[in-house]
Tab-separated table of C-alpha atoms in Angstrom:
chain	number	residue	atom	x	y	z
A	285	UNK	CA	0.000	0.000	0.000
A	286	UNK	CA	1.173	3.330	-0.772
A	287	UNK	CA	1.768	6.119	2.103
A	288	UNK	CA	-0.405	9.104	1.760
A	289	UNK	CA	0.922	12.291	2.126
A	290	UNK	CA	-1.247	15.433	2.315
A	291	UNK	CA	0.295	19.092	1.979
A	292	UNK	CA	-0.677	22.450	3.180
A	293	UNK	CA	1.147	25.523	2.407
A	294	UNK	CA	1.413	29.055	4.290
A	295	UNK	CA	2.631	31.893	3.210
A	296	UNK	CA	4.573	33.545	-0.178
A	297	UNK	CA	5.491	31.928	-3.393
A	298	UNK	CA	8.774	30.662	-2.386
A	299	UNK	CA	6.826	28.132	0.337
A	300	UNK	CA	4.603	27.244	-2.480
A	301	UNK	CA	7.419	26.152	-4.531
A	302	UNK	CA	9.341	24.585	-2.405
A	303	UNK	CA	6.437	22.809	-1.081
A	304	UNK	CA	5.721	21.543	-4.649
A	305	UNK	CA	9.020	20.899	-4.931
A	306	UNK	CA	8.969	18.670	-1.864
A	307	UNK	CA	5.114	17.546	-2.945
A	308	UNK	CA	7.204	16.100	-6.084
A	309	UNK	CA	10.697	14.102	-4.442
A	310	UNK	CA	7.709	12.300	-1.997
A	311	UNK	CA	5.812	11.208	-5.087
A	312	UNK	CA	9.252	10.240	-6.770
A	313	UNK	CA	9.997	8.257	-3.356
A	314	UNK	CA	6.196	6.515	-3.978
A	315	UNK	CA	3.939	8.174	-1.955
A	316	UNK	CA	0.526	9.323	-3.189
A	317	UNK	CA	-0.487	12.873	-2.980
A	318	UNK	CA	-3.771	13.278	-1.174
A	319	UNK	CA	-6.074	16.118	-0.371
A	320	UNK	CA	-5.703	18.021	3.456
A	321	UNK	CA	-8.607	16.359	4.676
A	322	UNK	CA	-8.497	13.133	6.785
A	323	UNK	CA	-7.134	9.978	5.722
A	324	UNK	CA	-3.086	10.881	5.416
A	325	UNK	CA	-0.507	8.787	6.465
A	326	UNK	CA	1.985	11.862	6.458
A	327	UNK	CA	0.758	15.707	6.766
A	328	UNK	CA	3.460	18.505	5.791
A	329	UNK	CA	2.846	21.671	6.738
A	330	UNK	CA	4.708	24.509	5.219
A	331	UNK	CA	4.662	27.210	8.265
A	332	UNK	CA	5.089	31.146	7.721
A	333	UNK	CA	6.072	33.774	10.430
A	334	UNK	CA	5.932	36.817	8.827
A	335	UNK	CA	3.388	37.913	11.522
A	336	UNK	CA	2.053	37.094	14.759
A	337	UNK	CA	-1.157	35.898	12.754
A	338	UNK	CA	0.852	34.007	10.369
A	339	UNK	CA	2.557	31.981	13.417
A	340	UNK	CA	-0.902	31.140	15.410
A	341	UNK	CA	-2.402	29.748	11.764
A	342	UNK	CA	0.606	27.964	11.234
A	343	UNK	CA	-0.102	26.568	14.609
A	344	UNK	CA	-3.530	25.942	14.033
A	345	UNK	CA	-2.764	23.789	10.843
A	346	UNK	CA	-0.396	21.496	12.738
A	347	UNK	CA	-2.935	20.924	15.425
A	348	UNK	CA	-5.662	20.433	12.755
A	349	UNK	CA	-3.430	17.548	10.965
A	350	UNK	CA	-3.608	15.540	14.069
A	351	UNK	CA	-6.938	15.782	14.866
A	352	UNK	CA	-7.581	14.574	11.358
A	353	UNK	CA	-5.807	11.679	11.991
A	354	UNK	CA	-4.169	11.258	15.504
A	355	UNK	CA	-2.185	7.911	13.873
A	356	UNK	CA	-0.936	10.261	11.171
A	357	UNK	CA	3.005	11.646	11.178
A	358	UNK	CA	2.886	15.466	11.112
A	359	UNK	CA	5.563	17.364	9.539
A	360	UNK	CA	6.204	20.812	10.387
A	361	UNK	CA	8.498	22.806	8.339
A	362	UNK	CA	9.288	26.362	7.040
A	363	UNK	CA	10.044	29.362	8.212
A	364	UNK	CA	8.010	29.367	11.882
A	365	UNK	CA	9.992	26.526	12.792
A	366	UNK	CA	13.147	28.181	12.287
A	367	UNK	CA	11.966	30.632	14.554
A	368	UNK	CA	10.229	29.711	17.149
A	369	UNK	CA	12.899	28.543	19.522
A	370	UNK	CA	11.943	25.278	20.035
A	371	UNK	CA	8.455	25.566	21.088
A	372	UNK	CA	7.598	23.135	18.064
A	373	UNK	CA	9.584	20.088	19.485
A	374	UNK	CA	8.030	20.362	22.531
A	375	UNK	CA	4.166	20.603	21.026
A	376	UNK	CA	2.574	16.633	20.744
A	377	UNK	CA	0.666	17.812	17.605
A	378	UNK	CA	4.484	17.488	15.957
A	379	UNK	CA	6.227	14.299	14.867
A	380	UNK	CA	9.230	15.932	12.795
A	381	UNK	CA	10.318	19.378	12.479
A	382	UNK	CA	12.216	19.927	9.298
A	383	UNK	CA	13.977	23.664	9.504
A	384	UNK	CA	14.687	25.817	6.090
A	385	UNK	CA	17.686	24.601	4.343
A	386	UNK	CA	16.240	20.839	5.435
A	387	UNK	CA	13.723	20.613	2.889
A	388	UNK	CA	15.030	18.462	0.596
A	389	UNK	CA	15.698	15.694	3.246
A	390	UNK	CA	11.996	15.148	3.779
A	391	UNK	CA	11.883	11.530	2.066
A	392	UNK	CA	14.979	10.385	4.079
A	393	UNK	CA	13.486	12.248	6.993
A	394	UNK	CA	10.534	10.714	7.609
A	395	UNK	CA	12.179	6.746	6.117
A	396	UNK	CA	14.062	7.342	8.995
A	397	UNK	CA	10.880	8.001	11.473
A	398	UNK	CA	9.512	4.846	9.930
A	399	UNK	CA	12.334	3.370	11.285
A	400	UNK	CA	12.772	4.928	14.914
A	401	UNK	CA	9.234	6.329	15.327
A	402	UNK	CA	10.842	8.906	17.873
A	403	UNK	CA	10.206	12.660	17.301
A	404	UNK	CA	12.807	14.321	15.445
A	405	UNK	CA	14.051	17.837	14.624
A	406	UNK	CA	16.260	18.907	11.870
A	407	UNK	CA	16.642	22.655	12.408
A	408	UNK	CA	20.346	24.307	11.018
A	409	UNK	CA	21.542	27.648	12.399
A	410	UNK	CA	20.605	29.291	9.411
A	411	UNK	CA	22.781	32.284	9.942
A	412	UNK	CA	25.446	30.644	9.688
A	413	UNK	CA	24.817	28.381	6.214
A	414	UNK	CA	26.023	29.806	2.588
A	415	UNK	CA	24.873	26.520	1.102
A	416	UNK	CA	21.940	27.005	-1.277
A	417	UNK	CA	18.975	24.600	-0.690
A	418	UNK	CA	18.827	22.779	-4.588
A	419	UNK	CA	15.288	22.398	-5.247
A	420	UNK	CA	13.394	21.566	-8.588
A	421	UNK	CA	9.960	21.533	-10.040
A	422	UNK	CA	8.801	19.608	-13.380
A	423	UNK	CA	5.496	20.789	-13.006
A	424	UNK	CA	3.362	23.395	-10.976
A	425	UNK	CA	-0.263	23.442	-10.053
A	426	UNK	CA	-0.646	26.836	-11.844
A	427	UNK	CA	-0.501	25.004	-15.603
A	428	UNK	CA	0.496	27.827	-17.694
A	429	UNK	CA	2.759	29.894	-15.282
A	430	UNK	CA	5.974	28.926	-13.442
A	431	UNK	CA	7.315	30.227	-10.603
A	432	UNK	CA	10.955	29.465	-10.168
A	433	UNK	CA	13.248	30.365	-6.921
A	434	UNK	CA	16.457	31.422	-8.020
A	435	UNK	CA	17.636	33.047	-4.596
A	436	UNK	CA	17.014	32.527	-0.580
A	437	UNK	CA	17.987	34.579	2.226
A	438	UNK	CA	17.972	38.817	3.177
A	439	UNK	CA	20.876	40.358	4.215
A	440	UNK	CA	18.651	43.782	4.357
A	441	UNK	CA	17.115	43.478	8.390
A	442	UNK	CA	14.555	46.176	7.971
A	443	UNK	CA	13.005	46.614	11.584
A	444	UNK	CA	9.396	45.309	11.113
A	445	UNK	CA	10.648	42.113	9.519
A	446	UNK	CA	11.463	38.877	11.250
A	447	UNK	CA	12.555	37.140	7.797
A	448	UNK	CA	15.864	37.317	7.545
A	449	UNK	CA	16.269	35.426	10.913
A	450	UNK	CA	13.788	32.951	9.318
A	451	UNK	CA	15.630	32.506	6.168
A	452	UNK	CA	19.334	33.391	7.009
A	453	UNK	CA	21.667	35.298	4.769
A	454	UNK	CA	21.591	35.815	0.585
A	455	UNK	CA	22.418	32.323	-0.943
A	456	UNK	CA	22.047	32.434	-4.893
A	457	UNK	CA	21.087	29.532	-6.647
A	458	UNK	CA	23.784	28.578	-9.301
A	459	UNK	CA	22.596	29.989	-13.119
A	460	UNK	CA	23.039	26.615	-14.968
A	461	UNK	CA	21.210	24.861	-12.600
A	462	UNK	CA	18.072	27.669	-13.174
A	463	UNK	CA	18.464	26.930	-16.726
A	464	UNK	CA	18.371	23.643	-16.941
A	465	UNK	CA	14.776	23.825	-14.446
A	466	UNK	CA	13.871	26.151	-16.988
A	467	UNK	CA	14.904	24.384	-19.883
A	468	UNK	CA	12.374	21.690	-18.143
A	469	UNK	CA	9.252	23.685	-17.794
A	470	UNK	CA	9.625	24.965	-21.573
A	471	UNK	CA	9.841	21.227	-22.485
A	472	UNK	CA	6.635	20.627	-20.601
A	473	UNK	CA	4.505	23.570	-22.400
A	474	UNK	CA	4.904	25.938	-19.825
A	475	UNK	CA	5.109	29.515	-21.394
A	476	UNK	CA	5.647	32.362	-18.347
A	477	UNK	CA	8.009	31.754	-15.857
A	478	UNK	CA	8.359	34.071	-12.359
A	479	UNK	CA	11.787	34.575	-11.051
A	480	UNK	CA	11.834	34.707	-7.438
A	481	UNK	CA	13.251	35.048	-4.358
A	482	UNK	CA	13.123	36.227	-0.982
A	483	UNK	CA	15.558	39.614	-1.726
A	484	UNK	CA	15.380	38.849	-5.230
A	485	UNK	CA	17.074	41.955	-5.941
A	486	UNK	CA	20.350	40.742	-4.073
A	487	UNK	CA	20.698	37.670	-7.011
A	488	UNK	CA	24.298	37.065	-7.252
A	489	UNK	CA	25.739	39.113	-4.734
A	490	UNK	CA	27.446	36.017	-2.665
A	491	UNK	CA	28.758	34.193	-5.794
A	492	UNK	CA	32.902	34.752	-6.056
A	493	UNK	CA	34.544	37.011	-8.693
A	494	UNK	CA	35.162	34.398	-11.134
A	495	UNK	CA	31.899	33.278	-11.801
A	496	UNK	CA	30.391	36.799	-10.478
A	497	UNK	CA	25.905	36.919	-11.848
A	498	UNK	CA	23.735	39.467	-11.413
A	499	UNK	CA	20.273	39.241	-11.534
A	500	UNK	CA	20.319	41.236	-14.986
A	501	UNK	CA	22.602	38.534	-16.999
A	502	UNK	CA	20.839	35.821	-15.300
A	503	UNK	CA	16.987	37.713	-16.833
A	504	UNK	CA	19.021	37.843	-20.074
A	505	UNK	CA	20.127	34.005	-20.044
A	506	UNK	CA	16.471	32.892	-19.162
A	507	UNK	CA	15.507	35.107	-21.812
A	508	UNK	CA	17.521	32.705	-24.767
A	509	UNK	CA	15.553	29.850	-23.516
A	510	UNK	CA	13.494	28.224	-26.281
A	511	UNK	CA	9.585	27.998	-26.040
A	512	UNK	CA	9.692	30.548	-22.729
A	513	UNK	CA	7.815	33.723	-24.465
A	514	UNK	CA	7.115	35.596	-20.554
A	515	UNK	CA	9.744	36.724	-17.953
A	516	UNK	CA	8.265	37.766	-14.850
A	517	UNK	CA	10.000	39.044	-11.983
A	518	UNK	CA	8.835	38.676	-8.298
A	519	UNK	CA	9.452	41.783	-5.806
A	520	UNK	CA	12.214	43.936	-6.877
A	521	UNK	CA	14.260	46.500	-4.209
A	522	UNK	CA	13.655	50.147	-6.032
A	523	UNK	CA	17.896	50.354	-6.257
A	524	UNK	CA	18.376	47.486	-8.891
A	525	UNK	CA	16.332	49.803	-11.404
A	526	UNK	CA	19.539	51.840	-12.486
A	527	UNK	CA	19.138	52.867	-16.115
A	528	UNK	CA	21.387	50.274	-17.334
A	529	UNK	CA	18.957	47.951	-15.935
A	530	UNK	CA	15.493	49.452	-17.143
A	531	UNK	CA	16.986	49.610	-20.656
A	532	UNK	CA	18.275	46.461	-21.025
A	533	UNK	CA	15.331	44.454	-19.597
A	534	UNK	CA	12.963	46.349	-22.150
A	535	UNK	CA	15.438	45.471	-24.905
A	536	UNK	CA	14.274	42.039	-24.158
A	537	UNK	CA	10.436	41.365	-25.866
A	538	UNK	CA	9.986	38.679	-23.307
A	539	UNK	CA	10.463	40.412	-20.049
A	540	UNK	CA	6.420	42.142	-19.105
A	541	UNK	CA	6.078	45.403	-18.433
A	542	UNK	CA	4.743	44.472	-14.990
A	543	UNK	CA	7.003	45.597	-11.965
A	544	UNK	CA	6.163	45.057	-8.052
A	545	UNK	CA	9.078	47.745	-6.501
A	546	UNK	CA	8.804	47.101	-3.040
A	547	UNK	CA	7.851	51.024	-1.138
A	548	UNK	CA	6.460	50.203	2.474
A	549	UNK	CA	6.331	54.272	3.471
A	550	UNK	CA	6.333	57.221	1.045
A	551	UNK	CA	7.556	59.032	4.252
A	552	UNK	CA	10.933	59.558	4.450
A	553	UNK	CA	10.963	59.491	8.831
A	554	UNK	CA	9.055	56.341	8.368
A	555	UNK	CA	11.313	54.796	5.721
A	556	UNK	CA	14.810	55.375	8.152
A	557	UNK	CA	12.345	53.884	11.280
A	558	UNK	CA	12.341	50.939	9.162
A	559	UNK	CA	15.751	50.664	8.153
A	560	UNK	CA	14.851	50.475	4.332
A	561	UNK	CA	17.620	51.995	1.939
A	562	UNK	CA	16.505	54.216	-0.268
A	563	UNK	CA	14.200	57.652	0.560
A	564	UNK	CA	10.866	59.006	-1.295
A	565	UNK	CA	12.729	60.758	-4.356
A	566	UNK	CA	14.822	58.144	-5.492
A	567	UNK	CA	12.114	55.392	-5.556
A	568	UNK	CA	10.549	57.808	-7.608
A	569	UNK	CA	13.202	58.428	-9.834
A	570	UNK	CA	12.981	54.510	-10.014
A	571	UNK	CA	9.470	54.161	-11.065
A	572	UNK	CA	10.414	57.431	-13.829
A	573	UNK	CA	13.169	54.862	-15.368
A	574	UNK	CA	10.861	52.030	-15.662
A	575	UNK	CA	8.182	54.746	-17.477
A	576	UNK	CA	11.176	55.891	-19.822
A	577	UNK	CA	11.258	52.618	-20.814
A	578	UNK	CA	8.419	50.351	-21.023
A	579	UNK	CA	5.685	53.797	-21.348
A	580	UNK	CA	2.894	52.494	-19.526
A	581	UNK	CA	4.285	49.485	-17.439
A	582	UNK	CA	2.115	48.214	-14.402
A	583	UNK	CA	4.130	49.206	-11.302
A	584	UNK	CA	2.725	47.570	-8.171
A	585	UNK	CA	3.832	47.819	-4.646
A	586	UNK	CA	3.460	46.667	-1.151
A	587	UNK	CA	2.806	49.894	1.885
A	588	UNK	CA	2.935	49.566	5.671
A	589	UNK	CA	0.203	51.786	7.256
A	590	UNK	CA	0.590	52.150	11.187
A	591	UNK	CA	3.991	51.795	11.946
A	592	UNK	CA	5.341	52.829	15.042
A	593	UNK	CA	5.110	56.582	15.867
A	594	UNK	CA	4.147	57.271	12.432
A	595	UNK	CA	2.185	60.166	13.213
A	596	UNK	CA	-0.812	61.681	10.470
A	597	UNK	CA	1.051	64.186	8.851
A	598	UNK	CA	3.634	61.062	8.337
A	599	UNK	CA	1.190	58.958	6.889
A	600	UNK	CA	-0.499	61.590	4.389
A	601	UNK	CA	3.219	61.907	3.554
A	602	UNK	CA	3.214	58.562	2.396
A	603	UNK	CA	-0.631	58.656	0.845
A	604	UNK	CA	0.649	61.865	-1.478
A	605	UNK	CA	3.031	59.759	-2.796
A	606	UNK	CA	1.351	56.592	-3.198
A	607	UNK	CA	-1.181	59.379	-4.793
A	608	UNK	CA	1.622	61.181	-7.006
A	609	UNK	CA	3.125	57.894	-7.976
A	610	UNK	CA	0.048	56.709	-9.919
A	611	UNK	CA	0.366	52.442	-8.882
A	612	UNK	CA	-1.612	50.059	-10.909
A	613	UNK	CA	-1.952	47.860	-7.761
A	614	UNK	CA	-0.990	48.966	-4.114
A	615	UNK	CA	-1.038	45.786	-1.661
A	616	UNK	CA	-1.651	47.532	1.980
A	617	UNK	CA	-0.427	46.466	5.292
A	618	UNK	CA	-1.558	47.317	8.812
A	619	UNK	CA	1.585	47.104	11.003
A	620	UNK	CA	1.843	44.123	12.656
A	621	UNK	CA	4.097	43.696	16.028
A	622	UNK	CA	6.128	40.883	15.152
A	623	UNK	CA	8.084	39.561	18.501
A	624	UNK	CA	12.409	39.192	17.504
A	625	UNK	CA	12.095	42.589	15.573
A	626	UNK	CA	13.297	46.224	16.979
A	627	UNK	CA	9.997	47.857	15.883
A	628	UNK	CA	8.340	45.518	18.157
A	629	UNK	CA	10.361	47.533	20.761
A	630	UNK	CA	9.734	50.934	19.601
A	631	UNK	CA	7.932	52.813	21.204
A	632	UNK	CA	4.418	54.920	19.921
A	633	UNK	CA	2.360	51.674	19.096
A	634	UNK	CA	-0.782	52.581	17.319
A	635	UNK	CA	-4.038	51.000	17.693
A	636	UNK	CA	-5.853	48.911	15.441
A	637	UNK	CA	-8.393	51.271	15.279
A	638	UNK	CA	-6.041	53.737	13.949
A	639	UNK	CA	-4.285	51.578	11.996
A	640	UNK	CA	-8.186	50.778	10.375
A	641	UNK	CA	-8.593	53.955	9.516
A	642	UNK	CA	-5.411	54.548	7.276
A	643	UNK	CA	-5.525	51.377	5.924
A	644	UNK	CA	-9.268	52.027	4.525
A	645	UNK	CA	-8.040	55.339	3.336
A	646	UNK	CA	-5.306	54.165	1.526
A	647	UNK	CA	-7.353	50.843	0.025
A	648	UNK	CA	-9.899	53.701	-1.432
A	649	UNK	CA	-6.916	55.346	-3.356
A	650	UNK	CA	-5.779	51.640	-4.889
A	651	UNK	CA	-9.512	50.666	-6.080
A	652	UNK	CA	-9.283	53.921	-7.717
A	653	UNK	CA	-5.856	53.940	-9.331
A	654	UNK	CA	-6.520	50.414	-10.189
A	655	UNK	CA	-9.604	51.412	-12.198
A	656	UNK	CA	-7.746	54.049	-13.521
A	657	UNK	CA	-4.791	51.819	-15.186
A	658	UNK	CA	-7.326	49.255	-16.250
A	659	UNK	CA	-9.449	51.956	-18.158
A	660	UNK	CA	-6.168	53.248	-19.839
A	661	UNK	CA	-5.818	49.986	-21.590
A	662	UNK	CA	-9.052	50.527	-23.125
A	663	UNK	CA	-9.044	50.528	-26.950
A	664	UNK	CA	-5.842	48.741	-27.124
A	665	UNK	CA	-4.650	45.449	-28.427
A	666	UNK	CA	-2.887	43.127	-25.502
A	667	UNK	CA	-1.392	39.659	-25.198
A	668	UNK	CA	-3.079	37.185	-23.432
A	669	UNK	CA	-2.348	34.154	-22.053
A	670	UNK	CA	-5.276	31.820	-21.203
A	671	UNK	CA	-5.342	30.641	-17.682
A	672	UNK	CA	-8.535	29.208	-17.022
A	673	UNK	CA	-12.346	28.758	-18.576
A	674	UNK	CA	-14.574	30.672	-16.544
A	675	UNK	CA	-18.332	31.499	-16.374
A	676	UNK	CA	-19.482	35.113	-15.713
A	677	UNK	CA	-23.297	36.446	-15.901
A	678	UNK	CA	-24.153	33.053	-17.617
A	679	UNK	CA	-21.442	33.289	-20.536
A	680	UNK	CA	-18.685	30.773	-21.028
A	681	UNK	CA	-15.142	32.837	-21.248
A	682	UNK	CA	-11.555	31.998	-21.625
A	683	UNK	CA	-9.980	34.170	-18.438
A	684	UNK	CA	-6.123	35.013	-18.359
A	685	UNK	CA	-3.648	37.906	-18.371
A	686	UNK	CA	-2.291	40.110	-19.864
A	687	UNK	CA	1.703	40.993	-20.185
A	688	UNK	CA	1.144	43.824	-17.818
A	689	UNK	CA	-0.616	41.391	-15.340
A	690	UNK	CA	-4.624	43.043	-15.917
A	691	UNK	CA	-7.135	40.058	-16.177
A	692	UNK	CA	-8.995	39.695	-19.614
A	693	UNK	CA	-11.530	37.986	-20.555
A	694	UNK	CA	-12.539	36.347	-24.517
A	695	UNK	CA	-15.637	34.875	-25.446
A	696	UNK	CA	-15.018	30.822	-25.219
A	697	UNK	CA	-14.592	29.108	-29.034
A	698	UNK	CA	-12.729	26.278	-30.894
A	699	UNK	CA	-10.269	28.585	-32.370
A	700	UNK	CA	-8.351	28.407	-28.864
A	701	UNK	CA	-7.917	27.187	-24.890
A	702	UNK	CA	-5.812	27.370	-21.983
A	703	UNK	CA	-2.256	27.989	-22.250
A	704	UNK	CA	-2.967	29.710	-25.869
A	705	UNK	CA	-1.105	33.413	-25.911
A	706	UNK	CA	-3.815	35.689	-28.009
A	707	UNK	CA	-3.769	39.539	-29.287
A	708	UNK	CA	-6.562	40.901	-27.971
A	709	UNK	CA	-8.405	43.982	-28.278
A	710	UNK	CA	-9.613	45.135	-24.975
A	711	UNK	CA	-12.741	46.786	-25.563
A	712	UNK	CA	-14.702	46.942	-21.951
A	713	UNK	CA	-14.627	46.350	-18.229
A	714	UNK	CA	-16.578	43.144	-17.713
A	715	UNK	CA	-16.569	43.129	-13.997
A	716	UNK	CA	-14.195	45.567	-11.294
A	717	UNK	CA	-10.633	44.104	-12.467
A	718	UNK	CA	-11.686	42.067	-15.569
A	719	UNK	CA	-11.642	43.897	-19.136
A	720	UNK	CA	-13.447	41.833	-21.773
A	721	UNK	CA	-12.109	41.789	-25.461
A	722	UNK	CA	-12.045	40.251	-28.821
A	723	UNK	CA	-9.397	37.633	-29.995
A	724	UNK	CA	-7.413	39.488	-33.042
A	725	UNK	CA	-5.392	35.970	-33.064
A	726	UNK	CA	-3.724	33.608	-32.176
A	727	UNK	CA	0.047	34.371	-31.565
């Protein structure tokens, strides 16, 4: 009989892959891959700590696995085990706890269990590693998109985040063994890949001077690869995007004009509270490059609303520029106190009530700018890359995206299907954050 194993990820895209990754060596090894719901032999859980929240549902999905199945082996791993001091090897919900950097022992892990059936934990001081974690995917639940990690670690300790004690310091995965992963996924039909990481932007930066990368000549290697016809990149830190960089990349047809620069504050007090590296003006100097460019990319970004002492003037600081900066998509954060980080010390603590209030403001200004982008695509002629068949208002539609990341829509017929890349021209908003358009054809 085989083992079943049922998976559950938390958290950002580089748990997802590496769970699939680790989803795939257990199938290799002969297990069978089961949904989250009772039954498993063998639950892995894929933790997250980037908050407080983040830690008590990572929690809650370890305790849930055992109640599912008592007789079952639970596996926590990921990043709120390599932070929680221990707490995990204590807990009876836990069988093995598999640390980051340990991942790709789970098959040998839990043979070994089978063996000893005494709890175990694998945890490295990941501080102290420079060996990259070699991972691999052949296939990804997404079916027409890829998301590939090329990097691990942050060597950047800004003061709300706990991550870089999570995830240790920036270890780059070697190029050639990117490509050939790549080379893979083309091979398998898959047509957009996502390079990411978890300081994506620091790609390269450990590797010696004789084989030095960056993460611009390893965009422009991926970009040779035959059958790839999308380059996406996952958060970028606004100092990569020198003009050397913003040139190059749009000299490249298969890089989309889709950018996430990561902001946090548009207040400059805010920004040195939180230890990031760059100030107001030169982010948007940043975001000016990548308009030079690419003319009317989709810049996206991730802001911070209540962080310690920021005070109202601070935060309609950062609003005006959020405002001035014109962001197709703005993800917004209430601060969260995260326990291990110096702004959990500060002092001037909002209150969630406050923190409500700016957040709401601030979510007003993305629906609108969001709208606002959308609209400006109006009229024109994008390529889209089926995704999905959807039904909306009773009508059958072929859903993907477009290069700059906006969701289309085209009527469902023969003359194409998922993972087809179509011109289309976008002629009207179907629903809030859909446009609808007519196939021009197949590319």
């Amino acid at each position: 009989m085989k083992k079943k194993v049922a998976l559950h990820n938390l958290g950002c895209k580089v748990n997802s892959y590496e769970l699939e990754a680790m989803q795939q060596l257990l199938e290799q090894a002969g297990y069978e891959i089961v949904p989250f719901e009772p039954g498993a032999d063998v639950y892995v859980i894929n933790t997250c700590t980037v908050t407080n929240i983040a830690d008590r549902k990572s929690r809650q999905m370890l305790h849930k696995a055992k109640k599912m199945n008592p007789d079952a082996v639970v596996v926590a791993t990921g990043c709120y085990v390599q932070t929680d001091e221990g707490k995990l090897e204590k807990d009876e919900a836990v069988d093995l706890v598999l640390g980051n950097n340990q991942k790709k022992n789970i098959v040998e892990v839990l043979a070994d269990f089978e063996k000893e059936h005494q709890r175990q934990a694998h945890i490295i001081k990941i501080n102290q590693t420079k060996e990259y974690e070699e991972l691999e995917i052949s296939r990804t639940a997404e079916h027409v998109r890829a998301y590939i990690k090329v990097q691990d670690g942050c060597n950047q300790f800004c003061t709300y985040c706990i991550i870089p004690y999570a995830r240790g310091r920036v270890r780059s995965r070697e190029k050639e063994n990117i490509l050939n992963e790549v080379h893979k996924l083309a091979k398998a039909g898959y047509k957009e890949v996502v390079l990411t990481g978890i300081h994506l932007s620091s790609y390269g930066v450990d590797f010696p001077e004789d084989k030095k990368e960056t993460l611009l000549s390893l965009i422009q290697a991926v970009n040779e690869v035959e059958g790839i016809q999308r380059i996406r990149l996952g958060s970028l830190e606004p100092g990569i995007v020198t003009e050397e960089f913003a040139k190059e990349l749009s000299s490249m047809s298969k890089v989309c004009p889709h950018f996430h620069l990561s902001l946090q504050s548009g207040c400059d007090t805010t920004l040195e509270r939180m230890n990031r590296r760059y100030r107001s003006a030169e982010y948007k100097a940043r975001c000016e490059l990548l308009r030079k460019y690419f003319g009317n990319p989709a810049l996206t970004t991730d802001v911070i609303v209540g962080f310690p002492m920021e005070t109202e003037e601070d935060f309609q600081a950062s609003y005006d520029f959020v405002k001035d900066i014109h962001f197709y998509e703005t993800h917004i954060f209430k601060y969260s106190r995260r326990h291990g980080t110096k702004a959990a010390a500060m002092s001037g603590q909002l209150t969630e009530a406050e923190k409500a209030v700016r957040s709401d403001k601030m979510l007003e200004l993305h629906q609108k700018r969001a709208a606002e982008y959308e609209t400006s695509l109006l009229g024109k002629t994008l390529e889209v890359l089926l995704e999905e068949e959807v039904e909306i208002d009773g009508k059958a539609y072929y859903l993907g995206h477009s290069r700059e990341y906006v969701k289309v829509a085209v009527p469902k017929t023969e003359k194409y299907g998922v993972n087809d890349i179509l011109a289309v021209k976008v002629e009207k908003t179907l629903q809030p954050h859909i446009l609808q358009g007519e196939e021009i054809q197949v590319l």
